[in-house]
Amino acid sequence: MSTTAPLSAPDADLSVALGMMGDVWAERSRTVGLFGRDRELAEMRELVGGAVPRSAALVVSGDAGVGKTRLLGEFVDRLDRDGWRVLLGHCLDFGDTAMPYLPFTEMLRRLDQVEPALAAELAAAHPALAQLSRTQRGSDTPSDGLDRAEIFASMHACLEDLAGRGPVAVLVEDMHWADPSSRDLVSFLLARGFSGPVALIATYRSDDLHRRHPLRRTVTEWMRLPGLRRIQLGPLGGPDVRRMIGAIIGGAEVTEYATDVERIVHRADGNPFYVEELVSAFLSGGWQLPEDLADLLLVRLDRLDERARTLVREASVAGQRVPHDLLAAVTSLSEADLDASLRSALDQHVLIRSGDRAYMFRHALLGEAVYDDLLPGERLRLHKAYAAAIRNRVGGASPAALARHAHASHDLPTALLASIDAGRKALVSGGPDESARHFQTALEIYDRAAREMDDPPDLAELVSETSEAMAVSGHPLRALGMVSEQLAELPADASATSRARLLLAIAEAALVTESQVDLMEVTTEGLALVGEAPSSLRAKLLAARAWAHIIVSDFASARATADEALEMASKLQLPALAADVRLILTRLSTFDDFGATARAELKESVAEAQRRGDFEGQLVALFRLGIVHYEYAEHDAAREAWTQAAELATRHGRPWSPYGFDARLRAAMVAQVTGEWDEALRIVDASGESPPSTLRALLTSVELLVAAGRGDTAALLRFPAVRERWRRDGLIAILSGAAAIDLVGARDGHVGAMATYQDVVDVMSSMWEPAFQARVRMAALTLGHLVAATPATPSADRAVLLAEADRLVADADLVIDTLNERGRPFGVEGQAWLSRVAAERQHLGWLCGTETDVEALIEAWRTNVAHFEAFGEVHEIARAQARLAVVLRAAGRADEARAIAEKARRAASRLGARPLLTELASFESRANGADRSAELTPREREILGLVAQGRTNGEVARQLFISTKTVSVHVSNILAKLGASGRTEAAAIARREQLL
């Protein structure tokens, strides 16, 4: 099928379910005009530029019935008069059955109806949009899935193209009902913005956004976007409500009902919808209205005859919108009565047209109220009828809709099979969140459904598929918990194969999470259950077992197990599994020879996966390739591999999948290392996205690292939320812990840095082991704060600093000793941090007055500079250079010190690293101070030494046998020559400059 097919390719299933844009505003039959919204309307017009159209972003929110739709209707009328092309899409209240990208599909299809030539041109230019239109069919989902990233980019480019022909207004209504894919697309468009005059406007019900509503966090992220305007519609004031009532009733009659009007004003509480409904009820015959809003809404049905009321009840079971063919299939009315009843419901504004072939309730709450008012037997019968009608529809059934109606009608076997089918199709079409929900629904009803089936689906297979969908949607820990729970509840008479499948699912989930699962124990039990005969299940368990051996550093056993798994996968013709096992062997190559072998093998794995069309295999191979490049400090190559992996995952609709997200995160980490801090922030910017909480914490951790380098201690306000996720993923603790050591150290001094260090160590020791490799980095950073604290620390207290430093050095030695015992080399980055520990410890001893070989100290800092240059971490190179410059100047090598300090200053300036710039400014000040210090007389040097020991003027006078007044004069001269503001600063300068 051509990728440039018309945007309106025939689709019997979808086109009737979608509301078309064109007639919606015209057919809303707004009873009265707009009241009390002049300020908001003027603000909206100003935002889009009035006579000179411009790009704009607007979010309109408010409680149900407060007037969002009416305000937008008036605004659209004015836009239309000003020459704007208006594209309108609706999010529908279909619950879990909502189709991905529904509002945008609606826009595209209506555009094809009203401007077919333009639509065909856009389809040719942006084939992904035509693909989206085709993929929405219930029975024609492409096997390779939707390219999510391409859809996003194509929609943006399409709107830019339209903007080149004239201003475009894109309105997405009722975002509180949006499916995750539509939310993400709106977020993408808002975040990216437009160069042409495109006004993007989204509306949602604020009272629908409960604490756990998925849109809640998204809206918070939207509000951070520059240029986005938010209009929160509040209740109308009393005068405006009275004016509105007068317009409905009629100006002459309103005074006759003054008491009743005030009752309406009080009852409506400023909600225009309530006002309209209350006035309508009042004019229909009195005030016998129940207090409940649903009952109030149902008053409108009293205007209909019995046949029309029956039709409205039948329509309510379909949801907010009902296609004509489905309604005709389920109704108990004759064809003639159906037409007459529809006309009556439309005339009384209970239903409105949605395109030419569907209807919707004028107010969503009315539809909900009608549905809730049905008797249980009515509801059950109608859901059964809808399920049967969907199964018999031309073009095939929509599994998601079928699952919903079958579940509601207690046809659990059908609901189970349809939910599984819907989950599989959603995963293929780039909707992992929808997929996980469908699979979880299937699990919830499995036991009850299976009892009614002769041949139920395999539970273990369903659990495995659910686990995969949950992990791909960014919730691997939930997946692990779910599988563990299912395993615990597995019946005693379950087959060995079923139990082994669940054990494999646990192993696979554990491999991409921080958990306490004993992989060795799990795989041992699984292998015992499947026996020795070759099988796909045994081969997969062997692969997981190989990883278990790697985790405990038993590389010989890992290689033997992987070889067995590879042989079995090849024998059973399982190419994807064979590729996964080869990645394990490649990982082992890095431990064996630490050479170029692993890189070559991984590149071949990437190419092989591409040839095979194996998206997941390619993703994993690219991620592993980035890891190896990073270990060799080949940052450009690592970032390229990880960027490709992240883009690949996004294109396949899996941005939060373990390897896809990890690749994005590591690409940002590389940018942070190489000094591209703004690029790192761009990569981790999740504005307009909805990552799971743990993944969001990882992204924030990179932001904190940049904030630490730039000295932004205000970033510590975000730290507690990240700290809460440490035990969910150790990498969060490592990244944000490193940042916090510097941030807290800058704010609270070395005591705060030490406390933060200990917090990281306590958490990571319990999660991993005390000898976790990042402990060396943490120790080095903390030592830096001890060094910074030394000049201002009295001599008597410096022993405490030295003791703390020795403990940090011992912690680093623990890591090295453990690695040596296991025969694992420390990578380039590890060597750099290890040499930093050595240099900082020698530096601390030098400042504390311990006998120090200055040449050895210089060499220690030179070594650290060289190691960080080999690793390529720009900020740490500059930090090491700054500290080397201090020691060189103290050794009398002023020119060399100045040249090295200038290199550090240039790097710090480019990075915006304020703490390092302050350190270098202090160096320059001390250099000037050193020139002044040459003016100190021998007596002044003698007195300075005693002052640095904390002696008072009287104590100095008695020791030197001179008057206190003479000491005071000398101290004043010393302060002036050193440029110090007081005795403490003079003592600190003396220690730093080695003047004593």
XYZ file of C-alpha atoms in Angstrom, residues 23 86 247 268 286 385 461 464 466 508 559 605 660 672 678 760 823 912 938 950 971:
21
model
C -20.003 21.431 11.069
C -9.255 26.257 11.657
C -31.169 36.586 27.305
C -25.894 27.777 39.295
C -41.221 24.155 38.101
C -25.916 -5.622 21.557
C 2.285 -16.222 28.186
C 4.984 -12.378 30.009
C 1.933 -7.894 30.147
C 14.145 -10.565 32.225
C 30.935 -17.918 28.692
C 25.420 -7.198 15.701
C 15.665 3.292 24.598
C 27.722 16.658 30.346
C 23.323 23.148 27.324
C 25.017 7.889 49.126
C 40.410 -9.449 37.972
C 29.513 28.930 32.973
C 60.921 39.225 58.941
C 45.219 31.843 66.853
C 49.070 43.315 62.489
